[in-house]
mmCIF file of C-alpha atoms and ligand atoms in Angstrom:
data_model
loop_
_atom_site.group_PDB
_atom_site.id
_atom_site.type_symbol
_atom_site.label_atom_id
_atom_site.label_comp_id
_atom_site.label_asym_id
_atom_site.label_seq_id
_atom_site.Cartn_x
_atom_site.Cartn_y
_atom_site.Cartn_z
ATOM 1 C CA MET A 2 -7.499 35.729 6.953
ATOM 2 C CA ARG A 3 -7.855 32.360 9.133
ATOM 3 C CA SER A 4 -5.151 30.340 9.812
ATOM 4 C CA THR A 5 -6.740 27.740 6.539
ATOM 5 C CA ASP A 6 -5.462 29.881 4.431
ATOM 6 C CA HIS A 7 -2.049 30.084 6.356
ATOM 7 C CA LEU A 8 -1.392 25.950 6.047
ATOM 8 C CA ALA A 9 -2.506 26.505 2.270
ATOM 9 C CA THR A 10 -0.471 29.237 1.935
ATOM 10 C CA SER A 11 2.703 28.060 3.540
ATOM 11 C CA ARG A 12 3.360 24.387 2.322
ATOM 12 C CA TYR A 13 5.634 25.370 -0.946
ATOM 13 C CA ALA A 14 5.757 28.883 0.830
ATOM 14 C CA ARG A 15 9.637 28.775 0.574
ATOM 15 C CA MET A 16 10.365 26.890 -2.194
ATOM 16 C CA ARG A 17 12.416 28.517 -5.620
ATOM 17 C CA TRP A 18 10.545 26.017 -7.048
ATOM 18 C CA ASN A 19 9.288 22.302 -6.987
ATOM 19 C CA THR A 20 12.401 20.425 -7.118
ATOM 20 C CA PRO A 21 15.970 20.195 -6.009
ATOM 21 C CA LEU A 22 18.129 22.417 -7.805
ATOM 22 C CA SER A 23 20.555 25.444 -7.147
ATOM 23 C CA GLU A 24 19.773 28.812 -9.266
ATOM 24 C CA GLU A 25 23.348 28.203 -10.966
ATOM 25 C CA HIS A 26 22.353 24.890 -12.445
ATOM 26 C CA ALA A 27 18.837 26.599 -13.402
ATOM 27 C CA ALA A 28 20.819 28.893 -14.859
ATOM 28 C CA LEU A 29 23.300 26.834 -17.426
ATOM 29 C CA LEU A 30 19.242 23.926 -17.543
ATOM 30 C CA LEU A 31 17.619 27.065 -19.858
ATOM 31 C CA ARG A 32 21.400 27.905 -21.042
ATOM 32 C CA ARG A 33 21.172 24.858 -22.866
ATOM 33 C CA LEU A 34 17.503 25.077 -24.074
ATOM 34 C CA ASP A 35 18.386 27.513 -25.198
ATOM 35 C CA VAL A 36 14.982 29.663 -25.893
ATOM 36 C CA ARG A 37 15.167 31.891 -29.095
ATOM 37 C CA PRO A 38 13.387 34.773 -30.024
ATOM 38 C CA GLY A 39 9.662 33.960 -31.025
ATOM 39 C CA ALA A 40 9.496 30.173 -29.500
ATOM 40 C CA ARG A 41 6.643 28.348 -28.040
ATOM 41 C CA VAL A 42 7.745 26.943 -25.020
ATOM 42 C CA LEU A 43 5.301 24.713 -23.027
ATOM 43 C CA ASP A 44 6.034 23.508 -19.836
ATOM 44 C CA LEU A 45 3.782 19.886 -18.839
ATOM 45 C CA GLY A 46 3.341 20.199 -14.682
ATOM 46 C CA CYS A 47 4.310 23.055 -14.074
ATOM 47 C CA GLY A 48 3.502 23.832 -10.920
ATOM 48 C CA TRP A 49 3.661 27.615 -10.682
ATOM 49 C CA GLY A 50 6.284 28.141 -13.801
ATOM 50 C CA GLU A 51 9.639 29.599 -11.670
ATOM 51 C CA LEU A 52 11.505 27.833 -14.289
ATOM 52 C CA LEU A 53 8.889 28.202 -17.206
ATOM 53 C CA LEU A 54 8.870 32.259 -16.718
ATOM 54 C CA ARG A 55 12.548 32.907 -16.673
ATOM 55 C CA ALA A 56 12.869 30.174 -20.015
ATOM 56 C CA VAL A 57 10.149 32.899 -21.065
ATOM 57 C CA ALA A 58 12.742 35.811 -20.820
ATOM 58 C CA ALA A 59 16.103 34.037 -22.088
ATOM 59 C CA GLY A 60 13.841 33.979 -25.301
ATOM 60 C CA GLY A 61 12.370 37.586 -24.627
ATOM 61 C CA VAL A 62 9.239 39.499 -25.322
ATOM 62 C CA ALA A 63 10.230 42.740 -25.919
ATOM 63 C CA GLY A 64 11.061 42.893 -29.403
ATOM 64 C CA PRO A 65 9.190 42.353 -32.658
ATOM 65 C CA VAL A 66 8.415 38.425 -32.384
ATOM 66 C CA ALA A 67 7.496 38.137 -28.308
ATOM 67 C CA THR A 68 8.409 34.066 -27.340
ATOM 68 C CA ARG A 69 5.145 32.814 -26.072
ATOM 69 C CA GLY A 70 5.125 30.343 -22.376
ATOM 70 C CA VAL A 71 2.129 27.541 -21.544
ATOM 71 C CA GLY A 72 2.134 25.656 -18.483
ATOM 72 C CA VAL A 73 -0.079 23.344 -17.526
ATOM 73 C CA ASP A 74 -1.023 21.674 -14.325
ATOM 74 C CA THR A 75 -3.407 20.177 -12.004
ATOM 75 C CA ASP A 76 -3.179 22.187 -8.425
ATOM 76 C CA GLU A 77 -4.933 25.462 -8.797
ATOM 77 C CA ALA A 78 -3.082 27.107 -5.819
ATOM 78 C CA ALA A 79 0.184 25.800 -7.729
ATOM 79 C CA LEU A 80 -1.418 27.870 -11.081
ATOM 80 C CA ALA A 81 -2.612 31.270 -8.612
ATOM 81 C CA ARG A 82 0.719 32.174 -7.807
ATOM 82 C CA GLY A 83 2.203 31.001 -11.048
ATOM 83 C CA ARG A 84 0.079 33.586 -12.920
ATOM 84 C CA ALA A 85 0.710 36.051 -9.421
ATOM 85 C CA LEU A 86 4.708 35.703 -10.778
ATOM 86 C CA ALA A 87 3.921 36.309 -14.073
ATOM 87 C CA ALA A 88 1.801 39.568 -13.324
ATOM 88 C CA GLY A 89 5.086 40.802 -10.702
ATOM 89 C CA ARG A 90 7.133 40.326 -14.174
ATOM 90 C CA SER A 91 5.170 41.477 -17.108
ATOM 91 C CA LEU A 92 5.018 38.808 -18.538
ATOM 92 C CA ASN A 93 1.327 37.850 -18.142
ATOM 93 C CA ARG A 94 0.366 38.385 -21.640
ATOM 94 C CA HIS A 95 3.289 35.737 -22.759
ATOM 95 C CA VAL A 96 2.540 32.560 -21.105
ATOM 96 C CA ALA A 97 -0.669 31.295 -19.707
ATOM 97 C CA PHE A 98 -1.199 28.826 -17.209
ATOM 98 C CA VAL A 99 -4.005 26.415 -17.393
ATOM 99 C CA MET A 100 -5.785 23.580 -15.573
ATOM 100 C CA GLY A 101 -5.143 20.545 -16.518
ATOM 101 C CA GLU A 102 -4.129 16.854 -17.457
ATOM 102 C CA ALA A 103 -0.314 17.532 -18.759
ATOM 103 C CA ALA A 104 -1.178 13.856 -20.585
ATOM 104 C CA ALA A 105 -3.912 15.250 -22.409
ATOM 105 C CA TRP A 106 -1.894 18.623 -24.344
ATOM 106 C CA HIS A 107 -1.357 17.716 -27.818
ATOM 107 C CA GLU A 108 -0.259 21.196 -29.184
ATOM 108 C CA PRO A 109 3.160 21.091 -30.104
ATOM 109 C CA ALA A 110 6.087 23.399 -28.968
ATOM 110 C CA ASP A 111 9.781 24.615 -29.870
ATOM 111 C CA ARG A 112 10.976 24.622 -25.896
ATOM 112 C CA VAL A 113 9.714 21.814 -23.589
ATOM 113 C CA LEU A 114 9.789 21.684 -20.095
ATOM 114 C CA CYS A 115 8.931 18.423 -17.819
ATOM 115 C CA ILE A 116 10.098 18.116 -14.658
ATOM 116 C CA GLY A 117 9.675 15.847 -11.492
ATOM 117 C CA SER A 118 6.183 15.613 -13.316
ATOM 118 C CA ALA A 119 7.011 12.348 -15.549
ATOM 119 C CA HIS A 120 4.271 10.454 -13.110
ATOM 120 C CA ALA A 121 1.715 12.228 -15.089
ATOM 121 C CA PHE A 122 2.436 10.258 -18.593
ATOM 122 C CA GLY A 123 2.691 7.229 -16.574
ATOM 123 C CA GLY A 124 6.264 6.824 -16.058
ATOM 124 C CA THR A 125 9.323 8.267 -17.407
ATOM 125 C CA GLY A 126 8.892 5.948 -20.681
ATOM 126 C CA ALA A 127 5.881 6.870 -22.193
ATOM 127 C CA ALA A 128 6.842 10.348 -20.881
ATOM 128 C CA LEU A 129 9.205 10.197 -22.925
ATOM 129 C CA ASP A 130 7.572 9.131 -25.649
ATOM 130 C CA ALA A 131 4.336 10.966 -25.135
ATOM 131 C CA LEU A 132 6.966 14.304 -25.032
ATOM 132 C CA ALA A 133 8.301 13.467 -28.386
ATOM 133 C CA LYS A 134 4.329 14.259 -29.916
ATOM 134 C CA VAL A 135 4.659 17.722 -28.330
ATOM 135 C CA VAL A 136 8.623 18.719 -29.179
ATOM 136 C CA ARG A 137 8.773 20.045 -32.551
ATOM 137 C CA PRO A 138 11.106 18.171 -34.433
ATOM 138 C CA GLY A 139 14.391 20.204 -34.285
ATOM 139 C CA GLY A 140 13.016 21.594 -30.515
ATOM 140 C CA ARG A 141 14.566 20.611 -27.484
ATOM 141 C CA LEU A 142 13.230 18.835 -24.268
ATOM 142 C CA LEU A 143 14.744 19.737 -20.684
ATOM 143 C CA PHE A 144 13.158 16.191 -18.656
ATOM 144 C CA GLY A 145 13.685 16.115 -15.078
ATOM 145 C CA THR A 146 13.359 12.773 -13.886
ATOM 146 C CA ALA A 147 13.949 10.272 -11.218
ATOM 147 C CA TYR A 148 17.355 8.332 -10.971
ATOM 148 C CA TRP A 149 18.663 5.225 -8.124
ATOM 149 C CA GLN A 150 21.871 7.018 -7.302
ATOM 150 C CA ARG A 151 22.693 3.350 -4.958
ATOM 151 C CA ASP A 152 21.025 -0.156 -4.669
ATOM 152 C CA PRO A 153 17.541 1.219 -3.522
ATOM 153 C CA THR A 154 16.397 0.278 -0.174
ATOM 154 C CA ALA A 155 12.818 -1.546 -0.487
ATOM 155 C CA ALA A 156 11.976 1.129 1.802
ATOM 156 C CA ALA A 157 12.637 3.270 -0.645
ATOM 157 C CA GLU A 158 11.511 1.519 -3.879
ATOM 158 C CA GLN A 159 7.948 1.708 -1.953
ATOM 159 C CA ILE A 160 8.192 5.307 -1.780
ATOM 160 C CA PHE A 161 9.322 5.949 -5.813
ATOM 161 C CA GLY A 162 8.056 3.002 -6.743
ATOM 162 C CA ALA A 163 9.756 0.120 -9.359
ATOM 163 C CA ASP A 164 9.605 2.394 -13.106
ATOM 164 C CA ILE A 165 13.192 4.145 -11.873
ATOM 165 C CA THR A 166 15.991 3.229 -13.390
ATOM 166 C CA ASP A 167 20.105 3.591 -12.763
ATOM 167 C CA LEU A 168 21.525 6.674 -15.098
ATOM 168 C CA ALA A 169 23.023 4.085 -17.209
ATOM 169 C CA GLY A 170 19.906 3.119 -17.420
ATOM 170 C CA LEU A 171 17.416 6.353 -18.116
ATOM 171 C CA VAL A 172 20.308 7.085 -20.443
ATOM 172 C CA GLU A 173 19.697 4.134 -22.482
ATOM 173 C CA THR A 174 16.221 4.862 -22.073
ATOM 174 C CA THR A 175 16.016 7.928 -24.174
ATOM 175 C CA ARG A 176 18.773 6.622 -27.136
ATOM 176 C CA GLU A 177 16.129 3.918 -27.583
ATOM 177 C CA ARG A 178 12.887 5.945 -27.438
ATOM 178 C CA GLY A 179 14.641 8.645 -30.105
ATOM 179 C CA TRP A 180 15.888 11.303 -28.615
ATOM 180 C CA ARG A 181 19.851 12.700 -28.449
ATOM 181 C CA MET A 182 21.313 13.851 -25.510
ATOM 182 C CA LEU A 183 22.565 17.425 -25.554
ATOM 183 C CA HIS A 184 23.119 17.795 -21.962
ATOM 184 C CA VAL A 185 23.023 15.353 -18.398
ATOM 185 C CA SER A 186 23.594 16.894 -15.372
ATOM 186 C CA THR A 187 22.040 15.483 -11.778
ATOM 187 C CA ALA A 188 21.169 17.683 -8.673
ATOM 188 C CA ASP A 189 24.141 16.858 -6.087
ATOM 189 C CA GLN A 190 24.117 16.642 -1.879
ATOM 190 C CA ARG A 191 23.512 19.925 -1.284
ATOM 191 C CA GLU A 192 20.532 20.530 -4.183
ATOM 192 C CA TRP A 193 18.856 17.694 -2.953
ATOM 193 C CA ASP A 194 19.146 18.567 1.121
ATOM 194 C CA ASP A 195 18.270 22.095 0.183
ATOM 195 C CA PHE A 196 14.954 20.820 -1.410
ATOM 196 C CA GLU A 197 13.395 19.128 1.542
ATOM 197 C CA SER A 198 14.597 21.352 3.602
ATOM 198 C CA THR A 199 12.275 24.128 2.266
ATOM 199 C CA TRP A 200 9.535 21.509 1.666
ATOM 200 C CA LEU A 201 9.272 21.010 4.979
ATOM 201 C CA ALA A 202 10.400 25.004 6.035
ATOM 202 C CA GLY A 203 6.904 26.345 5.716
ATOM 203 C CA ARG A 204 5.314 23.230 6.833
ATOM 204 C CA GLN A 205 7.232 24.023 9.770
ATOM 205 C CA GLU A 206 6.679 27.878 10.681
ATOM 206 C CA TRP A 207 3.153 27.204 9.907
ATOM 207 C CA LEU A 208 2.833 24.544 12.543
ATOM 208 C CA LEU A 209 5.440 26.843 15.318
ATOM 209 C CA THR A 210 2.618 30.082 14.365
ATOM 210 C CA TYR A 211 -0.342 27.685 14.656
ATOM 211 C CA PRO A 212 0.601 24.917 17.111
ATOM 212 C CA GLN A 213 -3.370 24.590 18.540
ATOM 213 C CA ASP A 214 -4.616 24.885 15.452
ATOM 214 C CA PRO A 215 -7.225 21.618 14.831
ATOM 215 C CA ARG A 216 -5.191 20.396 11.944
ATOM 216 C CA ALA A 217 -0.980 20.537 13.657
ATOM 217 C CA ALA A 218 -1.041 16.899 15.249
ATOM 218 C CA GLN A 219 -1.824 15.876 11.414
ATOM 219 C CA VAL A 220 0.644 18.203 9.882
ATOM 220 C CA ARG A 221 3.603 17.664 13.325
ATOM 221 C CA ALA A 222 3.284 13.658 12.391
ATOM 222 C CA GLU A 223 3.473 14.058 8.185
ATOM 223 C CA LEU A 224 6.583 16.062 9.146
ATOM 224 C CA ASP A 225 7.656 13.900 11.062
ATOM 225 C CA ASP A 226 7.228 11.114 8.092
ATOM 226 C CA ARG A 227 8.952 12.982 5.307
ATOM 227 C CA LEU A 228 11.518 13.741 7.336
ATOM 228 C CA ARG A 229 12.395 9.789 8.992
ATOM 229 C CA GLN A 230 11.438 8.929 5.008
ATOM 230 C CA TYR A 231 14.437 10.760 3.932
ATOM 231 C CA VAL A 232 17.122 11.214 5.914
ATOM 232 C CA GLY A 233 16.285 7.018 6.401
ATOM 233 C CA ASP A 234 15.321 5.752 3.222
ATOM 234 C CA TYR A 235 16.172 7.711 -0.176
ATOM 235 C CA ARG A 236 18.897 10.655 0.964
ATOM 236 C CA GLY A 237 21.481 9.315 -1.746
ATOM 237 C CA VAL A 238 19.578 6.666 -3.207
ATOM 238 C CA VAL A 239 17.428 8.556 -5.455
ATOM 239 C CA GLY A 240 18.869 11.526 -8.305
ATOM 240 C CA LEU A 241 17.295 13.796 -9.750
ATOM 241 C CA ALA A 242 18.677 13.587 -13.497
ATOM 242 C CA TYR A 243 18.252 17.255 -15.674
ATOM 243 C CA LEU A 244 18.867 15.556 -20.172
ATOM 244 C CA VAL A 245 18.233 18.642 -22.039
ATOM 245 C CA LEU A 246 16.757 16.187 -25.501
ATOM 246 C CA GLY A 247 16.126 16.682 -28.899
ATOM 247 C CA HIS A 248 14.808 14.960 -31.769
HETATM 248 C C1 LIG B 5 7.426 18.013 -8.466
HETATM 249 S S1 LIG B 5 5.929 18.683 -8.680
HETATM 250 C C2 LIG B 5 7.021 19.848 -10.151
HETATM 251 C C3 LIG B 5 6.824 21.466 -10.408
HETATM 252 C C4 LIG B 5 7.498 21.993 -11.508
HETATM 253 N N1 LIG B 5 8.202 21.103 -12.717
HETATM 254 C C5 LIG B 5 8.677 22.509 -10.907
HETATM 255 O O1 LIG B 5 10.001 21.929 -11.218
HETATM 256 O O2 LIG B 5 8.757 22.970 -9.630
HETATM 257 C C6 LIG B 5 5.421 17.863 -10.053
HETATM 258 C C7 LIG B 5 4.233 18.439 -10.489
HETATM 259 O O3 LIG B 5 2.976 18.075 -11.502
HETATM 260 C C8 LIG B 5 1.777 18.018 -11.275
HETATM 261 N N2 LIG B 5 1.167 16.704 -11.521
HETATM 262 C C9 LIG B 5 0.792 16.100 -11.211
HETATM 263 N N3 LIG B 5 0.400 14.974 -11.736
HETATM 264 C C10 LIG B 5 -0.867 15.853 -13.068
HETATM 265 C C11 LIG B 5 -0.953 16.086 -13.906
HETATM 266 N N4 LIG B 5 -1.786 14.093 -14.317
HETATM 267 N N5 LIG B 5 -1.534 16.450 -14.731
HETATM 268 C C12 LIG B 5 -1.076 18.016 -14.756
HETATM 269 N N6 LIG B 5 -0.141 18.200 -14.065
HETATM 270 C C13 LIG B 5 0.321 17.373 -12.925
HETATM 271 C C14 LIG B 5 1.749 18.292 -9.628
HETATM 272 O O4 LIG B 5 0.643 19.124 -9.149
HETATM 273 C C15 LIG B 5 3.113 19.912 -9.527
HETATM 274 O O5 LIG B 5 3.321 20.493 -9.544
#
């Protein structure tokens, strides 16, 4: 395999999922999502779908009515990783990974996940409105989205945009749009540090292995910028809220 391929595969290699989330926190969210046997589960902006696969497994695929899942994303490499994960857990007949725009998906489901992907709908409010149309009545949405933990610096606002509110504002936005809150929790500092560290680690390891690669200087500069921004501009400023919502 050429070093080009190594760079592509190393980017997210150290991440379990592409969001600040511990194993314990993920298990709690899946319990609150309460996937029932035979449910249809949809993940919009699924990445490689680790949570989707766990949600489908939680619903169960062995009984008379198997739980089924669909993950939608625009990143073909992430989707390929999801398909390989599904095959490794014998879930490939139960979970489909589809290349496409999250906002263009209209087939409803009983349980919908949308984590770190609100921007694909044009922001948090627009995402909550669009997702109300794909969550079946009586269904549940696991929504993961950014909020300000502290007043943002100008630099943080430039990175994350002006659409974000504080947690109280986010909760109010869900209420105004007709959702009922079944669960709220936020990523803690260690989850964020682990997220940023694992995001960096795959690429740092590539850099340390292939320092002579023609792209090494550019990758080094990107990683240095990201780490500088994290510790200087948004660590402890931007948070990630996980909401389980019903309607
Ligand atoms: C922060 S990642 C979160 C991935 C996943 N939900 C998880 O928790 O691991 C955001 C994902 O949204 C996807 N994405 C961005 N724009 C999209 C769009 N317009 N339609 C579908 N997916 C999109 C990206 O490819 C990426 O996989």
